[in-house]
Coordinates of C-alpha atoms and ligand atoms in Angstrom, one line a residue:
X284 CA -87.7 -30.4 46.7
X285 CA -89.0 -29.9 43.0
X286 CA -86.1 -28.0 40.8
X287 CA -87.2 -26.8 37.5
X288 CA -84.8 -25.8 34.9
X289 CA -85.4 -23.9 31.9
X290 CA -83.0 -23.3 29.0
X291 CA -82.5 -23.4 25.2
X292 CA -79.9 -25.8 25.8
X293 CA -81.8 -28.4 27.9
X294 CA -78.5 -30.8 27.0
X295 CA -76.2 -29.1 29.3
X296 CA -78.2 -30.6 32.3
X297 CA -77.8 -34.5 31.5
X298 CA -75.3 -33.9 33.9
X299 CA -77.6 -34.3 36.6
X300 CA -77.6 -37.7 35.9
X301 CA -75.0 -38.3 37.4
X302 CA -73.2 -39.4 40.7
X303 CA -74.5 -38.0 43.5
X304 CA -77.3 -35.7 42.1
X305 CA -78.2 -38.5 40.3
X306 CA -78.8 -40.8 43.2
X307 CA -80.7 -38.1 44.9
X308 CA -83.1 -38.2 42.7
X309 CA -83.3 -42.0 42.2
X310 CA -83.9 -42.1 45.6
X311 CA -86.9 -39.3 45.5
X312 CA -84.7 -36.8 47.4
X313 CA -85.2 -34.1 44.7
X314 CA -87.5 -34.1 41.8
X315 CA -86.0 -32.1 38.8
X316 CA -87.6 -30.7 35.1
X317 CA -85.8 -29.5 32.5
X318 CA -87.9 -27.4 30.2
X319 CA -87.2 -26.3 26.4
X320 CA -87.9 -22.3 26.6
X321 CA -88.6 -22.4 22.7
X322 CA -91.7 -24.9 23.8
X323 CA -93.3 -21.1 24.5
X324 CA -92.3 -19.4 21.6
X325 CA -95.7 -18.8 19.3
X326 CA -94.0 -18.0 15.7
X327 CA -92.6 -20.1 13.2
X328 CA -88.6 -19.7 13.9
X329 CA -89.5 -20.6 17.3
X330 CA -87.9 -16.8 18.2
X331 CA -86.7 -16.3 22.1
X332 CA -85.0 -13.1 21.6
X333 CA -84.7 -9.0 19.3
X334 CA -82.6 -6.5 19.4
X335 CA -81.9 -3.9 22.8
X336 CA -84.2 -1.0 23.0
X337 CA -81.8 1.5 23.4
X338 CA -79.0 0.2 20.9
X339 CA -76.1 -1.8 21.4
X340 CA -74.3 -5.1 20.6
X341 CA -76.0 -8.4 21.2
X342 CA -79.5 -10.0 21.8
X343 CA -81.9 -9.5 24.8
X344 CA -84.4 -12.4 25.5
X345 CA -87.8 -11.9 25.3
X346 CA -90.4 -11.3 28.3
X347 CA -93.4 -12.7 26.3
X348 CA -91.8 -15.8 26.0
X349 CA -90.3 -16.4 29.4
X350 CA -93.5 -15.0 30.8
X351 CA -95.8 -17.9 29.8
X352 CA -92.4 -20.4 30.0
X353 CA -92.5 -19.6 34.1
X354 CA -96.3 -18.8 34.6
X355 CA -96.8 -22.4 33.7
X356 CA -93.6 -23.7 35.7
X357 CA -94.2 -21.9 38.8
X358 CA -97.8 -23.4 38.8
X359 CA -96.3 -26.6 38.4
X360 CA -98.4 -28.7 41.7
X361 CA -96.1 -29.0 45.3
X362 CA -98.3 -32.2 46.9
X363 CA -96.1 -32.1 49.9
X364 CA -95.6 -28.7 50.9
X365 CA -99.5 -28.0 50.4
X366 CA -100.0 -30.6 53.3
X367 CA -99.3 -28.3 56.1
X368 CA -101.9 -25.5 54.6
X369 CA -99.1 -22.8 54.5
X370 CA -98.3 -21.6 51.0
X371 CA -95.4 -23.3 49.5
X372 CA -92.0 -21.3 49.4
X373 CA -91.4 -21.4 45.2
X374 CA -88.0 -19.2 44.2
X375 CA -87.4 -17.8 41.0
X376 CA -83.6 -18.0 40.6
X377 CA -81.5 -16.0 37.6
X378 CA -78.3 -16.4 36.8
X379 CA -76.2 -13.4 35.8
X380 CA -72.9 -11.7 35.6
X381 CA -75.1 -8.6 37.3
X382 CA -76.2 -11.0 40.3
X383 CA -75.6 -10.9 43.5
X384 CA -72.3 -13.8 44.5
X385 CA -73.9 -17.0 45.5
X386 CA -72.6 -17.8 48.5
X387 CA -73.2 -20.8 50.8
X388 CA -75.1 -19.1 53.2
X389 CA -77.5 -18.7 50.1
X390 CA -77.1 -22.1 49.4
X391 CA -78.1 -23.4 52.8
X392 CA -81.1 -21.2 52.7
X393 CA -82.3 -22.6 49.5
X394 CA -82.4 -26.1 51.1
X395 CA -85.7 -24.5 52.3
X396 CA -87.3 -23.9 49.1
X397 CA -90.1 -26.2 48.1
X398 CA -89.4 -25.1 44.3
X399 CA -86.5 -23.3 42.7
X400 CA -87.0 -22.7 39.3
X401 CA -83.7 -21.5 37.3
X402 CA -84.3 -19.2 34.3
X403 CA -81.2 -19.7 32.5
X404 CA -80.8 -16.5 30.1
X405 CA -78.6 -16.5 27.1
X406 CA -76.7 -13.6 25.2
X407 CA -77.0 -10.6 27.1
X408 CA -80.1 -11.5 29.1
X409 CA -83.5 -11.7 29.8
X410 CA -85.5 -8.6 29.5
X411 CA -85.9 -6.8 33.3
X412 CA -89.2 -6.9 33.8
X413 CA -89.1 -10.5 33.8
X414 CA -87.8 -10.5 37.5
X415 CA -89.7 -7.2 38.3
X416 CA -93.4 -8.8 37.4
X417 CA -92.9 -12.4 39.4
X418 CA -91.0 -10.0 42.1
X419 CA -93.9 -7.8 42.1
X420 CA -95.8 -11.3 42.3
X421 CA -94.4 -11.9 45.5
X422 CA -92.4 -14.7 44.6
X423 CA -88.6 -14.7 46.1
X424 CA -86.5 -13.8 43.1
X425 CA -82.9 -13.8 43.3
X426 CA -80.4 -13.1 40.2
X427 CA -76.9 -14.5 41.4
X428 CA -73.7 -14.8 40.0
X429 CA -71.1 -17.7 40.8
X430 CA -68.1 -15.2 40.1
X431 CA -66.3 -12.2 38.8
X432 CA -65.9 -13.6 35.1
X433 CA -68.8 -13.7 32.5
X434 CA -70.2 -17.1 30.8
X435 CA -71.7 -17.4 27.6
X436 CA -75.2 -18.0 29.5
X437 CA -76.9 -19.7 32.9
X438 CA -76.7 -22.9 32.2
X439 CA -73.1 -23.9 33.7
X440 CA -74.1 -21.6 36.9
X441 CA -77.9 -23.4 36.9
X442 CA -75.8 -26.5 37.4
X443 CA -73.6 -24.8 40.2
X444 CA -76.6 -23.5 42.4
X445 CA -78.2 -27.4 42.2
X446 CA -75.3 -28.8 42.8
X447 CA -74.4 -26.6 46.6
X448 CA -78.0 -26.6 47.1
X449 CA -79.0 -30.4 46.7
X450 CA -75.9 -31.4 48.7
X451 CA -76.7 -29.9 51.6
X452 CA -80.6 -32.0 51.6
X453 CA -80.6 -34.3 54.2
X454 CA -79.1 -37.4 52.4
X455 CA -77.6 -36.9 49.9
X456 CA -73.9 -36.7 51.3
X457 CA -73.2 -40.2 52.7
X458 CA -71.2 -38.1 55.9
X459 CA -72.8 -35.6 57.5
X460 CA -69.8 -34.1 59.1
X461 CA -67.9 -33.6 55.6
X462 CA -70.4 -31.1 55.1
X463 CA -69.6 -29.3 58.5
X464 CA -66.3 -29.7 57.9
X465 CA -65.5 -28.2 54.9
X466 CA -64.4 -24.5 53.3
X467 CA -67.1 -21.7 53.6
X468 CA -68.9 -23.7 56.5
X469 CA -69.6 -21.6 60.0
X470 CA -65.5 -20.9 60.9
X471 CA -65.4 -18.8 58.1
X472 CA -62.1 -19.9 57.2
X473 CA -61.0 -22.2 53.9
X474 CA -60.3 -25.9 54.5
X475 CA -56.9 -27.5 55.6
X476 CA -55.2 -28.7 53.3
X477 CA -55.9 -32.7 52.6
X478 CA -53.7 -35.8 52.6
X479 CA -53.9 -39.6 51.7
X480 CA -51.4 -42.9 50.9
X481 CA -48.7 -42.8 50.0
X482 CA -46.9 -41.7 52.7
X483 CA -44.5 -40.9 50.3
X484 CA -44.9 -39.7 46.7
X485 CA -42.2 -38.1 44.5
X486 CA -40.2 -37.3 47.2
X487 CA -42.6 -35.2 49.1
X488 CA -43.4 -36.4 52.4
X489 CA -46.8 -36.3 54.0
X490 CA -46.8 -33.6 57.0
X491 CA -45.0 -35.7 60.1
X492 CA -48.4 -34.3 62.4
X493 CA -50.7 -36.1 60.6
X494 CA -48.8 -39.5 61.3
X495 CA -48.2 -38.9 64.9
X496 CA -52.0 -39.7 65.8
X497 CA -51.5 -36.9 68.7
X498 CA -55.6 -35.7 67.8
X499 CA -54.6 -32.6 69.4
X500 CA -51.7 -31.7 67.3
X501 CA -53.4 -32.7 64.3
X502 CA -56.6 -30.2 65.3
X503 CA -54.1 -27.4 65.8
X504 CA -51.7 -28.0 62.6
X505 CA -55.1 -28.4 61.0
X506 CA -56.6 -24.9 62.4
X507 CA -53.0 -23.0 61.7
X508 CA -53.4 -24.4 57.9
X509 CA -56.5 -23.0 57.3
X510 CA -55.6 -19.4 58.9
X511 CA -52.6 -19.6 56.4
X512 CA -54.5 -20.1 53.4
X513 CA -57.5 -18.0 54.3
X514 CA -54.8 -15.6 55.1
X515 CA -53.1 -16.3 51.1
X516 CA -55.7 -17.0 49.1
X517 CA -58.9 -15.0 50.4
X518 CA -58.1 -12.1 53.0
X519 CA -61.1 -10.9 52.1
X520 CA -63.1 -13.6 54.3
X521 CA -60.5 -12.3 57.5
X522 CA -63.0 -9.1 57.1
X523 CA -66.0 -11.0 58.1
X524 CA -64.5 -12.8 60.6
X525 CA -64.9 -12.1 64.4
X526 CA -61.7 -11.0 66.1
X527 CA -62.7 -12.2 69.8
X528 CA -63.3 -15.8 68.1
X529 CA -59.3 -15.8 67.4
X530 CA -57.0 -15.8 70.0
X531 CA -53.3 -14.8 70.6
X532 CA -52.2 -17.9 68.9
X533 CA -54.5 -17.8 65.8
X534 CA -53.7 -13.9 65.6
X535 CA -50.2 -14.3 65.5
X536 CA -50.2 -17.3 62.7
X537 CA -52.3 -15.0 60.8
X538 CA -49.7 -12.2 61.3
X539 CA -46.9 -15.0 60.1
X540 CA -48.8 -14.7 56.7
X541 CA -49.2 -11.1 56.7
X542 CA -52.5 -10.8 57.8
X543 CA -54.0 -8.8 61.4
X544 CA -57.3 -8.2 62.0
X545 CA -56.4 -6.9 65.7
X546 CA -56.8 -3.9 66.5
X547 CA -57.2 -3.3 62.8
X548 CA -57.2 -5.2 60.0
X549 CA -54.0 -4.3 58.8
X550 CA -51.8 -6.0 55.8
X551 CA -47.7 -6.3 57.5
X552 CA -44.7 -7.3 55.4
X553 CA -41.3 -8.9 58.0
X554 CA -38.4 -8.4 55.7
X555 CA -34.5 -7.5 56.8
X556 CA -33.9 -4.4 56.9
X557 CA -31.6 -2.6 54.2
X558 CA -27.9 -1.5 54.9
X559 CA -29.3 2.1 54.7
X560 CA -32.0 2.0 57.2
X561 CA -30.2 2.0 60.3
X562 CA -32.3 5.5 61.1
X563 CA -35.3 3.9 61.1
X564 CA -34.1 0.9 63.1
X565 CA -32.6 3.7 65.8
X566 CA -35.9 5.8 65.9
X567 CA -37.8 2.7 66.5
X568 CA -35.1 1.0 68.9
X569 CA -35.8 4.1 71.2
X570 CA -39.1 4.5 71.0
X571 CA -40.1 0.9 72.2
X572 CA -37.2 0.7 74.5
X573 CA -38.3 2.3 77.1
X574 CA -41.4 0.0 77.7
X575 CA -39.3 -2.8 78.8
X576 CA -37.3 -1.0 81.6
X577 CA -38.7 -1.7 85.2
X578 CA -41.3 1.2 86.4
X579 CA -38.3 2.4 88.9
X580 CA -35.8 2.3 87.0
X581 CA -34.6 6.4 87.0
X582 CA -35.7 8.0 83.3
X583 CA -32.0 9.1 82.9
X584 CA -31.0 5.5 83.1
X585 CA -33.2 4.6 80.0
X586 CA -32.2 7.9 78.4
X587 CA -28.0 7.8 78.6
X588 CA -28.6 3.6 77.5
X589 CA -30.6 5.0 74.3
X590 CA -28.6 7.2 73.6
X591 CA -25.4 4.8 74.2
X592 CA -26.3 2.2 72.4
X593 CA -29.8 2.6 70.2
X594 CA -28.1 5.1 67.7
X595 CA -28.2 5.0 64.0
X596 CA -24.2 5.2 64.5
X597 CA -24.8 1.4 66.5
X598 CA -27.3 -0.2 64.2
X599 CA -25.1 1.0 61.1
X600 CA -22.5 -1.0 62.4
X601 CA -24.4 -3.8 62.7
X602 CA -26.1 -3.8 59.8
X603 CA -23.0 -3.8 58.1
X604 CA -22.4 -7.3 59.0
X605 CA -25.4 -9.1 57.9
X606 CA -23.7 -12.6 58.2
X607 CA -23.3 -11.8 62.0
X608 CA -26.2 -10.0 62.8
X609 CA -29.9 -10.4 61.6
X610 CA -32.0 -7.2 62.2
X611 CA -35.8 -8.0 61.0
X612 CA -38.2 -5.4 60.8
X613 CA -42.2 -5.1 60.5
X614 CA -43.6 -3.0 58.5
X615 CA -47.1 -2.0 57.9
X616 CA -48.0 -3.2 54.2
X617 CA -49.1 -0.3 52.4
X618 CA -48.3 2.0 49.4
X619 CA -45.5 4.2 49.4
X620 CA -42.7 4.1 52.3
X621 CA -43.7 3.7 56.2
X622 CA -42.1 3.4 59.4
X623 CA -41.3 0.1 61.5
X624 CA -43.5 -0.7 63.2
X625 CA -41.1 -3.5 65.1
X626 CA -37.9 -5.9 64.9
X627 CA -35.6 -8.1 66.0
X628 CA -31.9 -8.2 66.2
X629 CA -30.4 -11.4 66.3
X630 CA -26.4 -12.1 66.6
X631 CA -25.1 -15.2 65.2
X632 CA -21.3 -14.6 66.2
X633 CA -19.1 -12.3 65.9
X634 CA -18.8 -9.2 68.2
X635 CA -22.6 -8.8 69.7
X636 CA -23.2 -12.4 70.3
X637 CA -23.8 -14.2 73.4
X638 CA -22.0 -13.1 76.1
X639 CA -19.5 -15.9 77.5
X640 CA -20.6 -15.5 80.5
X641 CA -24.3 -16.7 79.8
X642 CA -23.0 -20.0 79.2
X643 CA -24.5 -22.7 81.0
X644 CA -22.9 -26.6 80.6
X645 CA -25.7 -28.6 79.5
X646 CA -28.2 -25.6 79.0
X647 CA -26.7 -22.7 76.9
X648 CA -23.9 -23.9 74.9
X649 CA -21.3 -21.6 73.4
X650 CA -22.3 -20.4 70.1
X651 CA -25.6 -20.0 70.9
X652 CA -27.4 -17.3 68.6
X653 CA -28.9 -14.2 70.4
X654 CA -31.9 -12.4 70.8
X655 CA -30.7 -8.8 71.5
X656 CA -33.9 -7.0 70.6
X657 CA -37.7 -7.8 69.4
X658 CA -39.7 -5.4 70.5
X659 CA -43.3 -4.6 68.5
X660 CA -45.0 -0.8 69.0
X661 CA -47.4 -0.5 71.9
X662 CA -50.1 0.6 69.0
X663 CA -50.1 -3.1 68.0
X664 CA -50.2 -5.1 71.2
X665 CA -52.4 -7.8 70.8
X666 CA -52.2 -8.0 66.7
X667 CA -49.5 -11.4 67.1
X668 CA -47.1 -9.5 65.3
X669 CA -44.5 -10.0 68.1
X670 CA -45.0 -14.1 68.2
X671 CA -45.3 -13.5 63.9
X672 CA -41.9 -11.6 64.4
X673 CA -40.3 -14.0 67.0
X674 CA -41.1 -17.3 64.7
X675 CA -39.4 -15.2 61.9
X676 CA -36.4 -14.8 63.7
X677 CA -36.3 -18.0 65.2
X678 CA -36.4 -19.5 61.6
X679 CA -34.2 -16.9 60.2
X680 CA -31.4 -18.8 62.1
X681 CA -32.6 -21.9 61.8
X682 CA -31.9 -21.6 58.3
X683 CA -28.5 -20.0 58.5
X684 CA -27.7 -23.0 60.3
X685 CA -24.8 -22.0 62.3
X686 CA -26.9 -22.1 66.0
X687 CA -28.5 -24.8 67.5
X688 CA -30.2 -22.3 70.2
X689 CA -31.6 -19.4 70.3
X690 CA -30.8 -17.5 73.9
X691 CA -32.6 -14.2 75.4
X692 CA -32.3 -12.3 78.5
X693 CA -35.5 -10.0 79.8
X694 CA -36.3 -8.0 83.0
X695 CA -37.4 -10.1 86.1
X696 CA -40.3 -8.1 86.4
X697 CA -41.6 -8.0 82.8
X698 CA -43.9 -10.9 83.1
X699 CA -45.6 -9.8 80.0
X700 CA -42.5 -10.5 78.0
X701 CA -41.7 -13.6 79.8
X702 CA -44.9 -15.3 79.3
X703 CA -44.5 -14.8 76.0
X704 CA -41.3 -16.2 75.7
X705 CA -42.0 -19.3 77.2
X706 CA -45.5 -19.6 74.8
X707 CA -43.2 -19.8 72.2
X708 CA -41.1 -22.5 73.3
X709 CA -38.5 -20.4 75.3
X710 CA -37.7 -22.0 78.7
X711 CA -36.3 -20.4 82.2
X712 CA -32.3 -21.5 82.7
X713 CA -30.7 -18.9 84.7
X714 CA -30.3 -15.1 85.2
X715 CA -27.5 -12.4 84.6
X716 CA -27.1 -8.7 85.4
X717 CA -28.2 -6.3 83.0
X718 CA -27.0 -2.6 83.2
X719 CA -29.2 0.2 82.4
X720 CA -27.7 3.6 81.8
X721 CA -25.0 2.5 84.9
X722 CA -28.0 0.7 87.2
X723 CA -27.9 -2.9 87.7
X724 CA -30.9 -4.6 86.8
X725 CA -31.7 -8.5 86.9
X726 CA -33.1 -10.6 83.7
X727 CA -34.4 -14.3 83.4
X728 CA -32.2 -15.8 80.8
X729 CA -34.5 -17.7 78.4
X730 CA -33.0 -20.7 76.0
X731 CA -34.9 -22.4 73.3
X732 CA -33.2 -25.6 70.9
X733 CA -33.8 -25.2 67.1
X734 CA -35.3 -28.3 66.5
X735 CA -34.2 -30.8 63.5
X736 CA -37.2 -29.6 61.7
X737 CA -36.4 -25.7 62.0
X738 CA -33.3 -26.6 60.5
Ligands
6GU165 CL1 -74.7 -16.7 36.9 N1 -74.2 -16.0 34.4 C1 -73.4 -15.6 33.4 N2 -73.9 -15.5 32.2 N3 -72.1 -15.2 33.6 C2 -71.7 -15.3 34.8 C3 -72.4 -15.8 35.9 C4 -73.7 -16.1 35.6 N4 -71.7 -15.8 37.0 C5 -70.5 -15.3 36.6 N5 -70.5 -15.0 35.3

């Protein structure tokens, strides 16, 4: 590949000497010019720009002079591309503030350019019909920009297009899979975050996965990194990703940091819910309820338990007792006030914990916390914001630290909910009688131990 560069300030690219682009050219990989554009100026003060037709502050460069600076680059001989017979594929590249975002799809589609020439403009730019005329000339012509802040001129962003392009050439990077690898490649998703020795280093440790040499773990720990800080740092790319390539797992990790893209892309916030929100809380609390009652349980059942014990009067109660009991909600992330969309009520002690009789020597211990409630609306199935919801509560009483389990009863039948349970580390220990509106129904009773790490 032939890269010609031209500038006023040829200096800026002895960089290219260097390191890696410099051993790709020592090694005939790439073959790069850099051009004085004054070298085409024809008076005596060797003049590249004049004043905008049109008024206004600053300098515009020249057409004149860039017009015989890239006639005479752009003819510059290609010996091996003209092998083949087919015309070789020269690209006129601009840099700009006005450009289009260089992205690395552009930069892997460059690697196929016999010749990119970079026309590095200064103050505020190169006259437009520069890029019209060699457009018009049926050369490729692409003005980019490398970000949403201006530079003084192209030179720092010639040296950012050479330097994703050149990389990518087939030896240049000693490890071929580093370039898979890495942030911006197919997944679509930024890069996991990296460790090395020492193990330990100011008192931070290194991530216990990544020492267990369990491949697996590490793939997955990896994977749920790079959702999370895709999820931080550029929700944007979560827009261009393909939901059926995530699945319940990735969805709800993504949830965890705020983000769904199932069945809408969708920005959530988990908090606890205020003292003075027990309304909401009661709407919400009847409105899912009834979608975890078996199919036969009689309507009236469901209605008199609502109406019993999912009243504002109920939730007030418990939400005055925020050391006892942890009511989470979810709410959809946007401006202004919205309704729940979900929660969780979890009792810690006091007068809604576990019931005595769910203890089980050896499996549920007394003091147990429980999971009274977590129910999501059916609008969202599928988004992860129940398992997002569920981890939250989980770690909620982890870090109260007063529970070393977390115990939940759910109907026999509701496989759904039981499935989901044990995906989240919840295991089968026993069953208890759960009354509906006076009708006896059966539950699995579900245990999971917070782990040393949780706490
Ligand atoms: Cl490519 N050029 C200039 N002058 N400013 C920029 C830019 C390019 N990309 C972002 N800002």
């Amino acid at each position: 590949m032939r890269i010609d560069l031209v500038s006023i300030f040829p200096d800026y690219f002895a960089a290219l000497d260097l390191s890696l682009m410099g051993k790709a050219r020592e090694a005939g990989l790439v073959d790069v010019a850099v051009h004085d554009l004054r070298k085409w100026t024809e008076d005596r003060h060797r003049t590249v720009d004049d004043t905008p037709y049109g008024g206004g502050a600053g300098m515009v460069m020249r057409p004149d002079v860039w017009g015989r600076a890239l006639d005479e680059v752009l003819d510059h001989p290609l010996p091996a591309a003209d092998e083949g017979g087919a015309p070789p594929r020269r690209v006129l590249a601009v840099p700009t503030a006005a450009g289009v975002p260089l992205t690395q799809r552009m930069a892997e589609d460059l690697t196929g350019a016999d010749q990119i020439v970079v026309a590095c403009g200064r103050y505020e730019g190169i006259d437009q019909r520069v890029t019209d005329h060699y457009r018009s000339r049926e050369y490729e012509v692409v003005e980019y920009s490398i970000g949403d802040y201006v530079l003084n001129g192209g030179e720092v962003a010639a040296l950012v297009l050479v330097e994703a392009v050149v990389r990518l050439l087939d030896g240049v990077v000693g490890n071929p899979a580093s370039v898979v690898e890495e942030s911006h490649s197919a997944e679509g998703l930024l890069e996991h975050p990296a460790y090395t020795k020492p193990r330990s280093w100011r008192g931070l440790e290194v991530p216990g996965v990544l020492l267990s040499g369990n491949h697996r773990r590490i793939q997955d720990w990896r994977r749920d990194r790079s959702l999370v800080r895709t999820a931080h740092r550029r929700p944007d790319m979560l827009d261009r990703l393909d939901p059926n390539g995530l699945d319940v797992h990735d969805r709800e990790i993504l949830a965890g940091a705020g983000q769904v893209v199932r069945p809408r892309r969708a920005r959530i916030r988990i908090r606890l819910a205020r003292p003075d929100e027990a309304a909401a809380v009661a709407t919400l609390a009847a409105r899912t309820f009834p979608a975890a009652c078996p199919p036969h349980l009689p309507r009236q059942a469901v209605e008199d338990f609502i109406s019993e014990n999912l009243t504002e009067e109920v939730f007030a109660q418990l939400l005055a007792e925020p050391r006892d009991n942890r009511i989470l909600l979810v709410h959809e992330d946007l401006p202004g006030a919205t309704e729940p969309i979900g929660y969780t009520f979890t009792a810690l002690g006091g007068a809604h914990a576990m019931p005595t009789e769910m203890v089980r020597p050896g499996k549920i211990e007394m003091g147990a916390a429980y999971l009274s409630k977590c129910y999501v609306d059916e609008d969202w199935r599928g988004s992860g914001i129940a398992g997002a919801l569920l981890e939250r509560a989980v770690a909620d009483v982890a870090t109260r630290g007063r529970n070393s389990q977390v115990v939940l009863g759910t109907n026999v039948g509701n496989g759904r909910a039981i499935r989901f349970y044990r995906r989240h580390g919840f295991k089968v220990v026993s069953r208890r009688k759960f009354i509906v509106g006076g009708v006896v129904n059966l539950d699995e009773v579900l245990v999971r131990n917070i782990t040393a790490t949780q706490r």
